[in-house]
mmCIF file of C-alpha atoms in Angstrom:
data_model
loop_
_atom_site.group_PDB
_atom_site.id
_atom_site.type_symbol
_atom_site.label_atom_id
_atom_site.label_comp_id
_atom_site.label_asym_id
_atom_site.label_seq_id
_atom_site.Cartn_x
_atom_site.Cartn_y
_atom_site.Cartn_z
ATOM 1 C CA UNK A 1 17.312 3.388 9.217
ATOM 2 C CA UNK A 2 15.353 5.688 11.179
ATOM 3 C CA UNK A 3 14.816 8.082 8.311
ATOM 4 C CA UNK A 4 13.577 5.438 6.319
ATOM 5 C CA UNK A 5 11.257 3.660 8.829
ATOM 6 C CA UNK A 6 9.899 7.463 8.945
ATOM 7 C CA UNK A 7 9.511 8.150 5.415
ATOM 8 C CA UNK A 8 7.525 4.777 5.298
ATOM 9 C CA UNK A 9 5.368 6.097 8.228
ATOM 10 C CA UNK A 10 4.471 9.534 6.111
ATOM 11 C CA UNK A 11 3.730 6.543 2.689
ATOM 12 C CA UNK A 12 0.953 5.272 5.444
ATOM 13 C CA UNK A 13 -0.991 8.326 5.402
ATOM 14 C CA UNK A 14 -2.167 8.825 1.774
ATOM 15 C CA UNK A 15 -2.636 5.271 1.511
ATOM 16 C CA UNK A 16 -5.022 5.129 4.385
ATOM 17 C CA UNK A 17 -6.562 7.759 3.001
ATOM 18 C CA UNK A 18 -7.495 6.151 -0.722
ATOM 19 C CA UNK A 19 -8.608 3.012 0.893
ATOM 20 C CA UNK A 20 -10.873 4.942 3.244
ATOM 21 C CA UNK A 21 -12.532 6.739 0.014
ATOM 22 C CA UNK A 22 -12.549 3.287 -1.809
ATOM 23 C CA UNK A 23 -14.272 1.396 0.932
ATOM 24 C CA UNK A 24 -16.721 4.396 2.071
ATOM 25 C CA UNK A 25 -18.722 4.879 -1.291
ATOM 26 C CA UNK A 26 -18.247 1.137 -2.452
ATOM 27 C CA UNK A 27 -20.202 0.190 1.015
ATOM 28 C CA UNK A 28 -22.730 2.648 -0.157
ATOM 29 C CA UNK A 29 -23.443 0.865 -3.244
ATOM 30 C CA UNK A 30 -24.543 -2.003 -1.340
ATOM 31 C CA UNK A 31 -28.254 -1.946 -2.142
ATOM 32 C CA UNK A 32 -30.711 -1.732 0.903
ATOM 33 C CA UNK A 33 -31.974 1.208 3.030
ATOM 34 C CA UNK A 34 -30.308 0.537 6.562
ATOM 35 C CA UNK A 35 -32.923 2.349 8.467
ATOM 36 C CA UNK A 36 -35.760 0.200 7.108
ATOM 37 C CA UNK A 37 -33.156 -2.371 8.412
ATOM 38 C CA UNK A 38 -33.024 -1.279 11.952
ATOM 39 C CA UNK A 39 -37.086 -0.044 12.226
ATOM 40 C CA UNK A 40 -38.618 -3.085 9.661
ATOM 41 C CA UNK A 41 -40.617 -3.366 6.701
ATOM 42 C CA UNK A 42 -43.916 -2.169 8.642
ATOM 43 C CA UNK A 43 -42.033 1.068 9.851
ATOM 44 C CA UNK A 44 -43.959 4.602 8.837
ATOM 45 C CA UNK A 45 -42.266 6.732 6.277
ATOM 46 C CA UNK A 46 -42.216 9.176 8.818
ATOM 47 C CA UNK A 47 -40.581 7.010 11.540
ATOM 48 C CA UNK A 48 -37.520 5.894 8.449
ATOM 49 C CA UNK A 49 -37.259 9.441 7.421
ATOM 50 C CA UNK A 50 -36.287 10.308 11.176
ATOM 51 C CA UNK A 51 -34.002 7.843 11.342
ATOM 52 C CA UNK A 52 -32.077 8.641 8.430
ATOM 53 C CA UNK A 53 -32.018 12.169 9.572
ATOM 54 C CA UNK A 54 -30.427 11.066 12.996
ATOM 55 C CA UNK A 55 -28.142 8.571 11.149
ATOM 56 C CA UNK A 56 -26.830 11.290 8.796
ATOM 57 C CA UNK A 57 -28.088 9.300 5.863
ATOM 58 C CA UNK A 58 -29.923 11.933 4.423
ATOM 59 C CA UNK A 59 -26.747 13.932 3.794
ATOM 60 C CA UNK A 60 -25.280 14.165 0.621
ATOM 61 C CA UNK A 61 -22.249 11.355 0.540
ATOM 62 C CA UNK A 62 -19.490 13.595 0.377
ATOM 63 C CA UNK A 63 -21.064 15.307 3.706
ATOM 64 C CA UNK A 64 -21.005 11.874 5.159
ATOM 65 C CA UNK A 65 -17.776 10.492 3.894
ATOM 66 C CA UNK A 66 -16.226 13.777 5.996
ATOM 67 C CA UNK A 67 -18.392 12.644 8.964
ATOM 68 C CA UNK A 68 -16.837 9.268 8.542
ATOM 69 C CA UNK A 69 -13.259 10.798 8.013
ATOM 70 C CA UNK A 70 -13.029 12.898 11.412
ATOM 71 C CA UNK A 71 -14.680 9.971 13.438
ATOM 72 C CA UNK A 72 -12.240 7.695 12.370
ATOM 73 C CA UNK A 73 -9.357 10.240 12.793
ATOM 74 C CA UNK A 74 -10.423 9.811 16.719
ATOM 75 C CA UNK A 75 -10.712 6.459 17.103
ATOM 76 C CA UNK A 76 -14.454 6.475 16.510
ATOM 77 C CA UNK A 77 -16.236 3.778 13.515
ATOM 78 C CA UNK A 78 -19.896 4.866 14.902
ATOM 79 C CA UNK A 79 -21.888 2.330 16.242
ATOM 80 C CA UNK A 80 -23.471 -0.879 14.326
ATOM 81 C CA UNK A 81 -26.791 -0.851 13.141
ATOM 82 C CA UNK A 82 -27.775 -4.062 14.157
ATOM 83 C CA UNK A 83 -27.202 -4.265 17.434
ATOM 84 C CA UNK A 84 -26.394 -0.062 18.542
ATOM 85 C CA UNK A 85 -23.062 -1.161 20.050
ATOM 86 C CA UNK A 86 -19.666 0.751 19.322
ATOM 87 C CA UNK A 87 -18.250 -0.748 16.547
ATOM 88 C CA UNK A 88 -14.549 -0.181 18.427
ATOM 89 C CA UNK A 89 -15.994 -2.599 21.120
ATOM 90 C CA UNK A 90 -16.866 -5.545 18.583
ATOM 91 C CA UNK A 91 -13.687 -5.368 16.338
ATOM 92 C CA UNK A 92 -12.093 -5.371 19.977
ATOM 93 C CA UNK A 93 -13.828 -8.511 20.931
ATOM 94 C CA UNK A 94 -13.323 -10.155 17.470
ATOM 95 C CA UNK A 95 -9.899 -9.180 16.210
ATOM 96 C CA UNK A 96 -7.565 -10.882 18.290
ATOM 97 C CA UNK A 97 -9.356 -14.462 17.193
ATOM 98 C CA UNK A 98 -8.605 -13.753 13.729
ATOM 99 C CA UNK A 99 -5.209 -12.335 14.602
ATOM 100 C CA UNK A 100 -4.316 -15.696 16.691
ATOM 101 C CA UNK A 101 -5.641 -17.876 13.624
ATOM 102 C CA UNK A 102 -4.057 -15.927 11.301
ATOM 103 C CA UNK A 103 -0.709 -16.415 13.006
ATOM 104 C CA UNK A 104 -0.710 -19.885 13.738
ATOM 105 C CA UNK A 105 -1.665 -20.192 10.131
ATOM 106 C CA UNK A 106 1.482 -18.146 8.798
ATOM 107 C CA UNK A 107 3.736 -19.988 10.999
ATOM 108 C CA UNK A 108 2.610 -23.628 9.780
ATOM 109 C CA UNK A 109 2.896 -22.106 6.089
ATOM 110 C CA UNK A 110 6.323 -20.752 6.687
ATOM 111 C CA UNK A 111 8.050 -23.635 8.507
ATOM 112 C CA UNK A 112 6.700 -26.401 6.038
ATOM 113 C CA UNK A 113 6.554 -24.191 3.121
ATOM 114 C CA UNK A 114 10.334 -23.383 3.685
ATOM 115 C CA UNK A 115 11.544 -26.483 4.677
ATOM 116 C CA UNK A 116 9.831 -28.031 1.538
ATOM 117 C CA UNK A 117 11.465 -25.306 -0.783
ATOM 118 C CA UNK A 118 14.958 -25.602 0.701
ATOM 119 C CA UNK A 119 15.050 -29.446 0.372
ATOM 120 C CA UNK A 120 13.339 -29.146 -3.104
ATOM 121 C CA UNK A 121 15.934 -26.515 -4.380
ATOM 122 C CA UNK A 122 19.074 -28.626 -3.053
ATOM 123 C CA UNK A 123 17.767 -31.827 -4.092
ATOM 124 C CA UNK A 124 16.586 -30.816 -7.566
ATOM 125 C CA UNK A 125 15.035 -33.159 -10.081
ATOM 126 C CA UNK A 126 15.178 -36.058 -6.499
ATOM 127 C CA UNK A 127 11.957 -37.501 -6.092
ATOM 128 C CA UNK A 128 11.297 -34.792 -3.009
ATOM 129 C CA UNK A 129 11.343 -32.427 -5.672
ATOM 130 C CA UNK A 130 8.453 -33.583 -7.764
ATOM 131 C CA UNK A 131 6.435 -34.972 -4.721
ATOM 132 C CA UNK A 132 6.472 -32.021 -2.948
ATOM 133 C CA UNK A 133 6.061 -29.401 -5.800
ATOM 134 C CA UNK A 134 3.099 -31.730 -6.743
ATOM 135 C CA UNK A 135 1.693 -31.308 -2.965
ATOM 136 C CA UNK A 136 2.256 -27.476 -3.590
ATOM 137 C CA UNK A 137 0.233 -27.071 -6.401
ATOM 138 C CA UNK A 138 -2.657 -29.476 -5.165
ATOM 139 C CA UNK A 139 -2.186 -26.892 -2.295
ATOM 140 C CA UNK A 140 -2.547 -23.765 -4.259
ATOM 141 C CA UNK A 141 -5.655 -25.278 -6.484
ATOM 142 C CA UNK A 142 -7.697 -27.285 -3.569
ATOM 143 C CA UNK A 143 -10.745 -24.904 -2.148
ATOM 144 C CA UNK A 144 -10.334 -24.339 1.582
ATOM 145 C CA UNK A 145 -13.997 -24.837 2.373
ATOM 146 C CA UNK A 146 -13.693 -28.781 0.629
ATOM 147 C CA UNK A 147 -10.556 -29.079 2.835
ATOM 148 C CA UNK A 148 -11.857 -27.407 6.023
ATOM 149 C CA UNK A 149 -15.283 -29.799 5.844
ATOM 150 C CA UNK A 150 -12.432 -33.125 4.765
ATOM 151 C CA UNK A 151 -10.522 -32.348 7.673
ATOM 152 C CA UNK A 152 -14.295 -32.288 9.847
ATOM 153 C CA UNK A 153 -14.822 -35.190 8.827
ATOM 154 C CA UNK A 154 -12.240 -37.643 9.330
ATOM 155 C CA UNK A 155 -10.781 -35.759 12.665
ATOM 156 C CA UNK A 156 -13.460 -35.058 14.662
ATOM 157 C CA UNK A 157 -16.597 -36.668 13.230
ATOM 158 C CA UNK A 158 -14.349 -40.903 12.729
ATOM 159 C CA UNK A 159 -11.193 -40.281 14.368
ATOM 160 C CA UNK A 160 -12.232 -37.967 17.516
ATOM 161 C CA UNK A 161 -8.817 -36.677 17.617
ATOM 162 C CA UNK A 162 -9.621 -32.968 17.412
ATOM 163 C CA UNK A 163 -12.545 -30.933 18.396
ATOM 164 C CA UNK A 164 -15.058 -29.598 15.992
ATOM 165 C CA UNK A 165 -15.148 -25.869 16.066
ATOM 166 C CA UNK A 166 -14.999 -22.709 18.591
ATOM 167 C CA UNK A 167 -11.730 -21.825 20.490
ATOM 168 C CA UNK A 168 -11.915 -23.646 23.601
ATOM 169 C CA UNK A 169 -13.720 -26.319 25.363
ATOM 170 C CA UNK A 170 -17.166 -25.181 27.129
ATOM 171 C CA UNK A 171 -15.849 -26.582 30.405
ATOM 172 C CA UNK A 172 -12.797 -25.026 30.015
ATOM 173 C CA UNK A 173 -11.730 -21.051 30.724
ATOM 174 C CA UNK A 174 -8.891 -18.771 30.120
ATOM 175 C CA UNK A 175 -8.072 -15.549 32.129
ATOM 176 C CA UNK A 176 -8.555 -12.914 29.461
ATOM 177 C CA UNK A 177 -5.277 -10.488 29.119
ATOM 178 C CA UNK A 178 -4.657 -10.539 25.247
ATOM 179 C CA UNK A 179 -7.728 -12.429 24.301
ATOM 180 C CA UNK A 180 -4.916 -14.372 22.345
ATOM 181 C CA UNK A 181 -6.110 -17.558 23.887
ATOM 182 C CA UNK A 182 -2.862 -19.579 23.317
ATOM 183 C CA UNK A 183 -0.578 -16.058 25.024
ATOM 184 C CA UNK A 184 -2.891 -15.605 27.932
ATOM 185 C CA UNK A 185 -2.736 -19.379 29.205
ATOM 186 C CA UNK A 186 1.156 -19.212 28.853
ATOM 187 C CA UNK A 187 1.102 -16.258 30.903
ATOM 188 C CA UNK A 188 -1.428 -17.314 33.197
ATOM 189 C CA UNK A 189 0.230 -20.906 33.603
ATOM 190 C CA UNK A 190 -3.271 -22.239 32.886
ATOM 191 C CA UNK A 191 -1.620 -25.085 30.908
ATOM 192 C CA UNK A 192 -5.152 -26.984 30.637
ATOM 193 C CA UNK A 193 -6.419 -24.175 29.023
ATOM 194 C CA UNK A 194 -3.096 -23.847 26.727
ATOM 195 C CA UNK A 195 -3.693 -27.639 25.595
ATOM 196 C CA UNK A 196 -7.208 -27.289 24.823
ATOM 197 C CA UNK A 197 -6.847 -23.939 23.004
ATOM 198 C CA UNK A 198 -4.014 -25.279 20.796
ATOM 199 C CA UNK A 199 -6.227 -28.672 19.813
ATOM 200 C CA UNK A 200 -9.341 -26.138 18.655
ATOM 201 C CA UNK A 201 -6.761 -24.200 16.432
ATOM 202 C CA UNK A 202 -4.576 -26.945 14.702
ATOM 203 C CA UNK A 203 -7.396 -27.959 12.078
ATOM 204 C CA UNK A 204 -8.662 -24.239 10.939
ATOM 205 C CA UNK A 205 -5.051 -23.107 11.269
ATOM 206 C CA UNK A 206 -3.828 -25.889 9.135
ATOM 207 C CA UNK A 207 -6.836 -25.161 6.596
ATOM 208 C CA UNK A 208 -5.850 -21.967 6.306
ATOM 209 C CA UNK A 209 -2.045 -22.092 5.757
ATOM 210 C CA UNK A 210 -2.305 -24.426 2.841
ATOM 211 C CA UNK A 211 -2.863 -21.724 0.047
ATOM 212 C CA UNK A 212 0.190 -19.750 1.619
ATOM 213 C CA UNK A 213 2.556 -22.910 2.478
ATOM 214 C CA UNK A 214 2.410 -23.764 -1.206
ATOM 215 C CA UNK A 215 2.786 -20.171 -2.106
ATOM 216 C CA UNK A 216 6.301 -20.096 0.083
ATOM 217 C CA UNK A 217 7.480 -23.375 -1.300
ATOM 218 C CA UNK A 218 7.453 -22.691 -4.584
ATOM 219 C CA UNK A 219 8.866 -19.346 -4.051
ATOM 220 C CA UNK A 220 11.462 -20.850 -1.861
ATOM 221 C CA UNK A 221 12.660 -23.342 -3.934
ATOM 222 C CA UNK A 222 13.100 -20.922 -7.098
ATOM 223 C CA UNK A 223 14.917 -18.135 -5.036
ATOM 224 C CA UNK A 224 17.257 -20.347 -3.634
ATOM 225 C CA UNK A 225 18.141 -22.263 -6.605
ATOM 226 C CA UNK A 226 18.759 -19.268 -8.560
ATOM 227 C CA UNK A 227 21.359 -18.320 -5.395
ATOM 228 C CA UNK A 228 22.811 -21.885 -5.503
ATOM 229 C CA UNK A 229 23.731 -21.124 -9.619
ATOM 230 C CA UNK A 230 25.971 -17.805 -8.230
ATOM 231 C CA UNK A 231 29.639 -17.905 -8.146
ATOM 232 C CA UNK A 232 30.604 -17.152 -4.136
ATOM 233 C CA UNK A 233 28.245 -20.223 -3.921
ATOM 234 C CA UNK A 234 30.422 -22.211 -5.947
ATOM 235 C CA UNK A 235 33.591 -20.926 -4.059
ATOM 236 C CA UNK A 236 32.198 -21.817 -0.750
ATOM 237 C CA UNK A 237 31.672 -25.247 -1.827
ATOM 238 C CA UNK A 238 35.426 -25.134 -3.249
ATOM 239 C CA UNK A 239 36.281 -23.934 0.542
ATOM 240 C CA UNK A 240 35.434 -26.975 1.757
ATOM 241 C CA UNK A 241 32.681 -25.363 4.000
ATOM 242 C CA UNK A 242 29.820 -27.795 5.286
ATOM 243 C CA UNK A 243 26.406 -27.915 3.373
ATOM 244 C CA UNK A 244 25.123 -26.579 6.603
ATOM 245 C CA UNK A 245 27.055 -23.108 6.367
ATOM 246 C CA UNK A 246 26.859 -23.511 2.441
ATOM 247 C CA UNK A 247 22.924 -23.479 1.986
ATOM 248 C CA UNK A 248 22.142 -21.710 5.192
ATOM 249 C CA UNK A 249 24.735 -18.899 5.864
ATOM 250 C CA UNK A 250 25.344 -17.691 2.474
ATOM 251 C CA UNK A 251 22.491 -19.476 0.622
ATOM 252 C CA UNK A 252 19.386 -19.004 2.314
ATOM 253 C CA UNK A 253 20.163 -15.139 3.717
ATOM 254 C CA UNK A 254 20.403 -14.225 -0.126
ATOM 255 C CA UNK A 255 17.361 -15.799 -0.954
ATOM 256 C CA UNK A 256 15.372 -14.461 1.859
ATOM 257 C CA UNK A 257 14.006 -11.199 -0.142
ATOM 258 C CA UNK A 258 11.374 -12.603 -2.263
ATOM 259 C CA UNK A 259 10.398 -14.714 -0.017
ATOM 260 C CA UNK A 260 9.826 -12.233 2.971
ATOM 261 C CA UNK A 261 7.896 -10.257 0.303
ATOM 262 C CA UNK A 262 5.681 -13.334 -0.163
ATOM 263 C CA UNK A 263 5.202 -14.140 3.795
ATOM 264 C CA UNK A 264 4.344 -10.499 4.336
ATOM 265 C CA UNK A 265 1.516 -10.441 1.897
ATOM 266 C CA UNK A 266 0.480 -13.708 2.312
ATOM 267 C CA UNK A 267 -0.109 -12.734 6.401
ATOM 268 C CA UNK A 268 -1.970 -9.841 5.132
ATOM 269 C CA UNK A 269 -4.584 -11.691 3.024
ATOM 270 C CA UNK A 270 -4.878 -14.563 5.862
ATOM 271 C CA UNK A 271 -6.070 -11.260 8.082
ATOM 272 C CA UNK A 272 -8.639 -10.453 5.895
ATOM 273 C CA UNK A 273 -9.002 -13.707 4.242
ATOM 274 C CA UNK A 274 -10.215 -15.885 6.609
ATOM 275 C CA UNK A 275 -13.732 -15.293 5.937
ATOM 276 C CA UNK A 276 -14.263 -19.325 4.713
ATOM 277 C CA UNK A 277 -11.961 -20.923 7.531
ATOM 278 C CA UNK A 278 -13.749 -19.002 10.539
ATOM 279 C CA UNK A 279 -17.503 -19.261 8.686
ATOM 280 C CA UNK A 280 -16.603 -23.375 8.431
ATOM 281 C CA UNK A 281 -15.082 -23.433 12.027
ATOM 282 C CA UNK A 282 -17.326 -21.536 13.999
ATOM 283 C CA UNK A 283 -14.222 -19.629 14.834
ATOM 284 C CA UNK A 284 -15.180 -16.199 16.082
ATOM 285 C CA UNK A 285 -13.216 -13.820 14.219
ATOM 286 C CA UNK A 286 -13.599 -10.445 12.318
ATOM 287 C CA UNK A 287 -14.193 -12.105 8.700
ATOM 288 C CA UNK A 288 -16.969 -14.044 9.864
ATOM 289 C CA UNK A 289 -18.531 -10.641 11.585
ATOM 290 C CA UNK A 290 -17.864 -8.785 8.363
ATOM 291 C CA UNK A 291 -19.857 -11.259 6.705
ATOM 292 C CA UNK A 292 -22.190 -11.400 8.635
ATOM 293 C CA UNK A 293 -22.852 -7.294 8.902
ATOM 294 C CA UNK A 294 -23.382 -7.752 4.774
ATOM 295 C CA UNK A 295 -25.597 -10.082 5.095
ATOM 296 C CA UNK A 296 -27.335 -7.981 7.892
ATOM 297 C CA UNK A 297 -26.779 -4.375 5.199
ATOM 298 C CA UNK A 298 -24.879 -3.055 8.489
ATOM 299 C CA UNK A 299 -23.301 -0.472 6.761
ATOM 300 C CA UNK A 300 -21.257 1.224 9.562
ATOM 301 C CA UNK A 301 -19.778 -2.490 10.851
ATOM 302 C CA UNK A 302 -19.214 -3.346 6.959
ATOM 303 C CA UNK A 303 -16.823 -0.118 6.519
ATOM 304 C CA UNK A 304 -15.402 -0.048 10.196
ATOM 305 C CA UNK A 305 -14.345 -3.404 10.044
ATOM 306 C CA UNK A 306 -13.351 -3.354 6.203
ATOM 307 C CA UNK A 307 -11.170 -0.343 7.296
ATOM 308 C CA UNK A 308 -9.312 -2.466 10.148
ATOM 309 C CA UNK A 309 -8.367 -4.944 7.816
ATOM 310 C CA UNK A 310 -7.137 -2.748 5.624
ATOM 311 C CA UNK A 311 -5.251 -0.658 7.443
ATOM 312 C CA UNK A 312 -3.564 -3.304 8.921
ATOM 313 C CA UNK A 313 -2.612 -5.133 5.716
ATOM 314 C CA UNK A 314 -1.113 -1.689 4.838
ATOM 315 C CA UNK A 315 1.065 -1.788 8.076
ATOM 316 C CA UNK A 316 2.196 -5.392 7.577
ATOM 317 C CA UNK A 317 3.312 -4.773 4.299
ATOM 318 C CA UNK A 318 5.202 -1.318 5.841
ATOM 319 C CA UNK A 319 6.928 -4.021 8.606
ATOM 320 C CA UNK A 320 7.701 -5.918 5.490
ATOM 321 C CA UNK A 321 9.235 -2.617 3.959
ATOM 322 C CA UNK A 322 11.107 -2.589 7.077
ATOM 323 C CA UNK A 323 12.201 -6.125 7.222
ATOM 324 C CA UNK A 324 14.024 -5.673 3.587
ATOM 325 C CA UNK A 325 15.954 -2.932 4.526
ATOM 326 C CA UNK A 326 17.296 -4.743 7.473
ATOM 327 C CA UNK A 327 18.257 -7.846 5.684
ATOM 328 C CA UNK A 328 19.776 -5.845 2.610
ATOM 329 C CA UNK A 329 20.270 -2.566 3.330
ATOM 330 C CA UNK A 330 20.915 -1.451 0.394
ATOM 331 C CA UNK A 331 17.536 -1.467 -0.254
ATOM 332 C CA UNK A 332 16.571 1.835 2.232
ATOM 333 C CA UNK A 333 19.904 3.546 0.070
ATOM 334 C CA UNK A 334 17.539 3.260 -3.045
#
């Protein structure tokens, strides 16, 4: 296991690598001169071609791309154009918002998307079946931003049940540790803080895990019915062995590969993907930064924080690598 946990390890670095190239010169085809950015449209030509020299913009882009490489190799994404501060700090600031929605979102997708597909498979052709495979695909086609706005709407704006946007309350406060709101209240004790930061993250969280919940449900529910159709399934019925043991023990384990492969990727995309949730929500994550920083032509915050994203969709998908070989390990023989 250890061999192959390194092997995936060594798999990281190439990959990284391609990405890094990919992202660097298609940042650089964004159209706009970023030092006319910073100084304005009334700057000198003199004062803009400073600026680019200090920048390293007036470097050919290979030159730059290896400036880019051996700053990121220490830790270093430069410093954002719009507002001169180290683009480490922001992503710092911003990243564990997205990570915390991104998380609640996979675990609302997995636990109803699951459920839904297990129920659906062993009750085939039942009226669960069609409802909820009906649900799924309304799920998979309905545009999060329609949702997020729906959801606005009849919760906050009529019903008052759940707040607007943001993470928490303006009156209330969390002792930062984590900056995972929802961790650092726990460990704090701060439980009026843990209430109010798990009300402002039910609706985007929700919003967000549709898409994936009906992803994992349909998945689900035509992994395990293909398991159901196998012989030791058969004989463990035969046994006499409770439905329980039947679906869960010997069903479910076996149909667990596909739809670990699914989670994984689906977690991934939610990391990078929650551009619409966060812009809708006011939620202050990385997406809605990136965004912003295009908007803005911020070229240095667009390919620092496009290369954090990356890299860690690359390193889910390794702990998804991982994940397979632990609950078949015959895959890490192949």
């Amino acid at each position: 296991m250890a061999k192959f946990i390194f092997h995936r390890f060594l798999s990281l670095i190439p990959t990284i690598l391609g990405i890094s190239i990919l992202i660097f010169f298609m940042v650089h085809l964004i159209p706009g001169d970023p030092a006319e950015m910073m100084l304005g449209e009334r700057a000198s030509e003199q004062s803009l071609k400073e600026l680019r020299k200090d920048l390293g913009l007036d470097k050919p882009l290979y030159v730059q791309y290896g400036l880019f490489l051996s700053r990121m190799i220490k830790g270093d994404l430069g410093r954002a154009l719009k507002t001169n501060e180290k683009i480490t700090t922001e992503i710092i600031a911003r990243f564990p918002a997205t990570l915390e929605l991104s998380i609640a979102a996979i675990i609302i997708a997995t636990v109803f998307g699951m459920l839904a597909g297990i129920i659906s498979a062993t009750r085939q052709y039942s009226i669960f079946d069609y409802v909820s495979m009906v649900f799924s695909l309304i799920g998979v086609s309905m545009p999060i931003f329609w949702l997020g706005l729906v959801l606005m709407i009849i919760f906050s704006l009529n019903l008052g049940w759940l707040p607007l946007s943001g993470r928490l309350s303006y009156h209330i406060s969390v002792e930062s540790i984590t900056n995972l709101y929802i961790l650092d209240s726990i460990l704090t004790q701060n439980w009026e803080g843990f209430k109010d930061a798990v009300w402002h993250i039910i609706m985007p969280a929700f919003t967000l895990s549709t898409i994936p919940m009906a992803i994992i449900a349909r998945i689900t529910r035509s992994s395990m019915l293909e398991v159901l159709r196998q012989d030791y399934i058969r004989t463990a019925k035969a046994k006499g062995l409770s439905p329980f043991t039947v679906y869960f023990k010997h069903g479910l384990k076996n149909a667990l590969i596909p739809v670990i492969t699914i989670i994984g990727l689906q977690f991934g995309i939610l990391m990078g993907g929650a551009i619409l949730t966060e812009t809708i929500f006011a939620w202050p994550g990385i997406g809605k930064w990136i965004l912003d920083a295009v908007y803005a032509r911020d070229f240095n915050a667009v390919q620092g924080g496009t290369m954090v994203v990356a890299a860690t969709f690359v390193f889910i998908n390794m702990m998804v690598d991982i994940l397979y070989a632990w609950v078949n390990p015959r895959i890490k023989m192949g």
